């Protein structure tokens, strides 16, 4: 058990370390370090030789079992040292950045790539346990939409298409079927979004897709903070504390609507705040974000309504922008009501419940 735990933490923290190194490299390309810090970074790359030492010790453990306890302790101390060192280096990095011409989008690219790399390491961990709860239903619906082009789950449950991520008998779901029809309650927006990842690699692909969206959310949090505070250091700390704590870290590889919902809210808010610089395409995208939120879950209706009122007072004076903003909201709202009426006999957003 100790050996397995040490290997897991070694891979996790080495991934974090590699993510930090990637962040250094990309920031070094877009920004300018002072000479002392640049030389320190070059010397720091030599420490990657320790990884070779750890791998050698792993091989030695396979050959000589008496070294087991020693190697386990060495690995734990090594990854702990890497984590502490990385934290200090990141603090020093942002204390020594001097602006060349802060490409905001470019800086967000470094944030996105580093975050996605770290989240990606959690995907295999999330896939070690069975899918359960709402996640299981989203995955089965994604399968039905991807391969059957419908929302009828009867044949999917009967054929046990879920077996790769839920290897147990789920025939109890069929007791709710009417004849050969079985429709799951709830919104379908997330199931639609999960189709590309599901086709790619079933549940693993879905987890990877959610990690991608979570990394985009983290990058947009960074950008929103930078746009509000105009402080690179403050934006970095907000990203660091929100991206790697609950709930974002917990949901970063699980099929739930929180990650895409959060991404749509933050992105729409950024677009609304930059209204004077808008083009009609941006207005259309922001309206689509707000209109799609209720498709993910009814609890996002309040967030969508607040952002809509916030945007309305800005665009009411510009007819073309207002039309571009309001049109996708109307169309997506009408589509949701039509779906609810077709399957549940009511126009209310919560008809499926």
Tab-separated table of C-alpha atoms in Angstrom, residues 163-351:
chain	number	residue	atom	x	y	z
A	163	UNK	CA	-20.580	-1.790	-18.729
A	164	UNK	CA	-17.138	-0.200	-19.283
A	165	UNK	CA	-17.737	2.378	-16.515
A	166	UNK	CA	-20.428	0.629	-14.438
A	167	UNK	CA	-19.824	-3.159	-14.554
A	168	UNK	CA	-22.949	-4.157	-12.678
A	169	UNK	CA	-26.548	-5.010	-13.544
A	170	UNK	CA	-28.624	-1.833	-13.997
A	171	UNK	CA	-31.852	-3.511	-15.162
A	172	UNK	CA	-33.681	-1.900	-12.231
A	173	UNK	CA	-33.823	1.248	-14.375
A	174	UNK	CA	-36.143	-0.561	-16.788
A	175	UNK	CA	-38.948	-0.657	-14.224
A	176	UNK	CA	-39.628	2.999	-15.067
A	177	UNK	CA	-39.936	2.241	-18.794
A	178	UNK	CA	-43.215	2.571	-20.670
A	179	UNK	CA	-43.272	-0.219	-23.248
A	180	UNK	CA	-39.824	0.075	-24.845
A	181	UNK	CA	-39.362	3.774	-23.988
A	182	UNK	CA	-37.139	5.034	-21.194
A	183	UNK	CA	-36.375	8.743	-20.860
A	184	UNK	CA	-34.247	10.169	-18.104
A	185	UNK	CA	-35.451	13.259	-16.221
A	186	UNK	CA	-33.332	16.404	-16.150
A	187	UNK	CA	-31.708	18.734	-18.663
A	188	UNK	CA	-29.833	17.415	-21.711
A	189	UNK	CA	-27.300	20.188	-22.314
A	190	UNK	CA	-24.423	18.406	-20.583
A	191	UNK	CA	-25.125	15.121	-22.368
A	192	UNK	CA	-24.904	16.984	-25.685
A	193	UNK	CA	-21.602	18.580	-24.678
A	194	UNK	CA	-20.129	15.213	-23.684
A	195	UNK	CA	-20.629	13.593	-27.102
A	196	UNK	CA	-17.136	14.398	-28.524
A	197	UNK	CA	-15.323	13.067	-25.445
A	198	UNK	CA	-17.553	9.993	-25.272
A	199	UNK	CA	-16.920	9.105	-28.915
A	200	UNK	CA	-13.183	9.620	-28.343
A	201	UNK	CA	-12.745	7.270	-25.378
A	202	UNK	CA	-16.010	6.657	-23.522
A	203	UNK	CA	-15.775	7.742	-19.885
A	204	UNK	CA	-12.031	8.473	-20.040
A	205	UNK	CA	-12.620	10.793	-22.998
A	206	UNK	CA	-15.457	12.517	-21.145
A	207	UNK	CA	-13.220	13.089	-18.107
A	208	UNK	CA	-10.529	14.507	-20.380
A	209	UNK	CA	-13.066	16.818	-22.040
A	210	UNK	CA	-14.283	18.068	-18.653
A	211	UNK	CA	-10.649	18.663	-17.637
A	212	UNK	CA	-10.215	20.750	-20.778
A	213	UNK	CA	-13.299	22.835	-19.917
A	214	UNK	CA	-12.102	23.164	-16.304
A	215	UNK	CA	-8.731	24.464	-17.509
A	216	UNK	CA	-10.539	26.975	-19.735
A	217	UNK	CA	-12.590	28.028	-16.702
A	218	UNK	CA	-9.412	28.515	-14.647
A	219	UNK	CA	-7.869	30.609	-17.440
A	220	UNK	CA	-11.011	32.762	-17.648
A	221	UNK	CA	-10.970	33.281	-13.874
A	222	UNK	CA	-7.381	34.493	-14.262
A	223	UNK	CA	-8.375	36.836	-17.106
A	224	UNK	CA	-11.415	38.219	-15.285
A	225	UNK	CA	-9.292	39.007	-12.224
A	226	UNK	CA	-6.628	40.623	-14.418
A	227	UNK	CA	-9.243	42.764	-16.170
A	228	UNK	CA	-10.678	43.899	-12.831
A	229	UNK	CA	-7.482	44.444	-10.823
A	230	UNK	CA	-4.889	45.041	-13.587
A	231	UNK	CA	-2.512	43.115	-11.305
A	232	UNK	CA	-0.600	40.114	-12.648
A	233	UNK	CA	0.312	38.895	-9.168
A	234	UNK	CA	-3.234	39.168	-7.790
A	235	UNK	CA	-4.598	37.351	-10.852
A	236	UNK	CA	-2.064	34.568	-10.399
A	237	UNK	CA	-2.978	34.024	-6.741
A	238	UNK	CA	-6.713	34.014	-7.480
A	239	UNK	CA	-6.123	31.412	-10.204
A	240	UNK	CA	-3.881	29.311	-7.957
A	241	UNK	CA	-6.267	29.247	-4.980
A	242	UNK	CA	-9.435	28.673	-7.025
A	243	UNK	CA	-8.072	26.242	-9.626
A	244	UNK	CA	-6.545	23.824	-7.110
A	245	UNK	CA	-9.127	23.821	-4.342
A	246	UNK	CA	-12.710	22.587	-4.061
A	247	UNK	CA	-15.022	22.704	-5.953
A	248	UNK	CA	-13.064	23.287	-9.176
A	249	UNK	CA	-10.405	20.656	-8.497
A	250	UNK	CA	-12.960	18.065	-7.368
A	251	UNK	CA	-15.199	18.512	-10.424
A	252	UNK	CA	-12.306	18.891	-12.910
A	253	UNK	CA	-12.627	15.310	-14.175
A	254	UNK	CA	-16.236	14.408	-13.359
A	255	UNK	CA	-19.267	14.634	-15.663
A	256	UNK	CA	-21.385	17.205	-13.842
A	257	UNK	CA	-22.775	20.550	-15.118
A	258	UNK	CA	-20.831	22.722	-12.656
A	259	UNK	CA	-17.683	23.066	-14.798
A	260	UNK	CA	-19.322	24.027	-18.137
A	261	UNK	CA	-21.848	26.168	-16.240
A	262	UNK	CA	-19.102	28.060	-14.442
A	263	UNK	CA	-17.213	28.535	-17.708
A	264	UNK	CA	-20.266	30.009	-19.447
A	265	UNK	CA	-20.986	32.366	-16.526
A	266	UNK	CA	-17.409	33.691	-16.269
A	267	UNK	CA	-16.975	34.027	-20.021
A	268	UNK	CA	-20.315	35.809	-20.461
A	269	UNK	CA	-19.467	38.161	-17.581
A	270	UNK	CA	-16.116	39.023	-19.202
A	271	UNK	CA	-17.833	39.749	-22.510
A	272	UNK	CA	-20.525	41.905	-20.895
A	273	UNK	CA	-17.940	43.917	-18.956
A	274	UNK	CA	-16.040	44.646	-22.178
A	275	UNK	CA	-19.232	45.837	-23.889
A	276	UNK	CA	-17.818	49.094	-25.377
A	277	UNK	CA	-15.335	47.035	-27.420
A	278	UNK	CA	-17.899	44.517	-28.606
A	279	UNK	CA	-18.708	43.440	-32.109
A	280	UNK	CA	-21.941	41.705	-32.986
A	281	UNK	CA	-20.158	38.338	-33.001
A	282	UNK	CA	-19.165	38.792	-29.359
A	283	UNK	CA	-22.719	39.796	-28.458
A	284	UNK	CA	-23.993	36.664	-30.181
A	285	UNK	CA	-21.536	34.465	-28.243
A	286	UNK	CA	-22.464	36.046	-24.887
A	287	UNK	CA	-26.174	35.619	-25.602
A	288	UNK	CA	-25.570	31.975	-26.540
A	289	UNK	CA	-23.752	31.417	-23.226
A	290	UNK	CA	-26.673	32.824	-21.215
A	291	UNK	CA	-29.264	30.997	-23.316
A	292	UNK	CA	-27.524	27.628	-22.947
A	293	UNK	CA	-27.116	27.816	-19.150
A	294	UNK	CA	-30.671	26.550	-18.389
A	295	UNK	CA	-30.004	23.615	-20.733
A	296	UNK	CA	-27.285	22.501	-18.309
A	297	UNK	CA	-29.397	22.768	-15.162
A	298	UNK	CA	-32.347	24.801	-13.932
A	299	UNK	CA	-30.265	26.153	-11.044
A	300	UNK	CA	-28.331	28.258	-13.573
A	301	UNK	CA	-31.476	30.196	-14.514
A	302	UNK	CA	-30.886	32.718	-11.716
A	303	UNK	CA	-27.278	33.334	-12.797
A	304	UNK	CA	-28.407	33.711	-16.398
A	305	UNK	CA	-31.173	36.153	-15.414
A	306	UNK	CA	-28.832	38.342	-13.339
A	307	UNK	CA	-26.269	38.544	-16.154
A	308	UNK	CA	-29.060	39.229	-18.647
A	309	UNK	CA	-30.296	42.231	-16.623
A	310	UNK	CA	-26.724	43.438	-16.219
A	311	UNK	CA	-26.203	43.279	-19.998
A	312	UNK	CA	-29.624	44.684	-20.845
A	313	UNK	CA	-28.888	48.115	-19.388
A	314	UNK	CA	-25.762	48.274	-21.583
A	315	UNK	CA	-27.191	47.112	-24.911
A	316	UNK	CA	-30.657	48.596	-24.809
A	317	UNK	CA	-29.291	51.732	-26.526
A	318	UNK	CA	-27.648	49.809	-29.384
A	319	UNK	CA	-30.265	48.131	-31.531
A	320	UNK	CA	-27.953	45.869	-33.570
A	321	UNK	CA	-26.018	44.701	-30.529
A	322	UNK	CA	-29.225	44.120	-28.610
A	323	UNK	CA	-30.687	41.943	-31.381
A	324	UNK	CA	-27.458	39.924	-31.641
A	325	UNK	CA	-27.482	39.433	-27.862
A	326	UNK	CA	-31.161	38.619	-27.366
A	327	UNK	CA	-31.720	36.377	-30.414
A	328	UNK	CA	-29.843	33.239	-29.175
A	329	UNK	CA	-31.450	33.601	-25.741
A	330	UNK	CA	-34.930	33.568	-27.294
A	331	UNK	CA	-34.145	30.657	-29.614
A	332	UNK	CA	-32.526	28.509	-26.915
A	333	UNK	CA	-35.298	29.343	-24.444
A	334	UNK	CA	-37.948	28.393	-26.993
A	335	UNK	CA	-36.060	25.165	-27.737
A	336	UNK	CA	-35.964	24.245	-24.036
A	337	UNK	CA	-39.685	24.905	-23.592
A	338	UNK	CA	-40.466	22.862	-26.721
A	339	UNK	CA	-38.411	19.952	-25.398
A	340	UNK	CA	-40.118	20.071	-21.998
A	341	UNK	CA	-43.559	20.195	-23.591
A	342	UNK	CA	-42.731	17.354	-26.002
A	343	UNK	CA	-41.450	14.943	-23.347
A	344	UNK	CA	-43.074	16.130	-20.087
A	345	UNK	CA	-46.203	18.016	-21.161
A	346	UNK	CA	-45.257	21.360	-19.588
A	347	UNK	CA	-43.445	24.525	-20.658
A	348	UNK	CA	-41.880	25.055	-17.223
A	349	UNK	CA	-38.077	24.657	-16.941
A	350	UNK	CA	-38.451	22.148	-14.099
A	351	UNK	CA	-41.007	20.005	-15.989
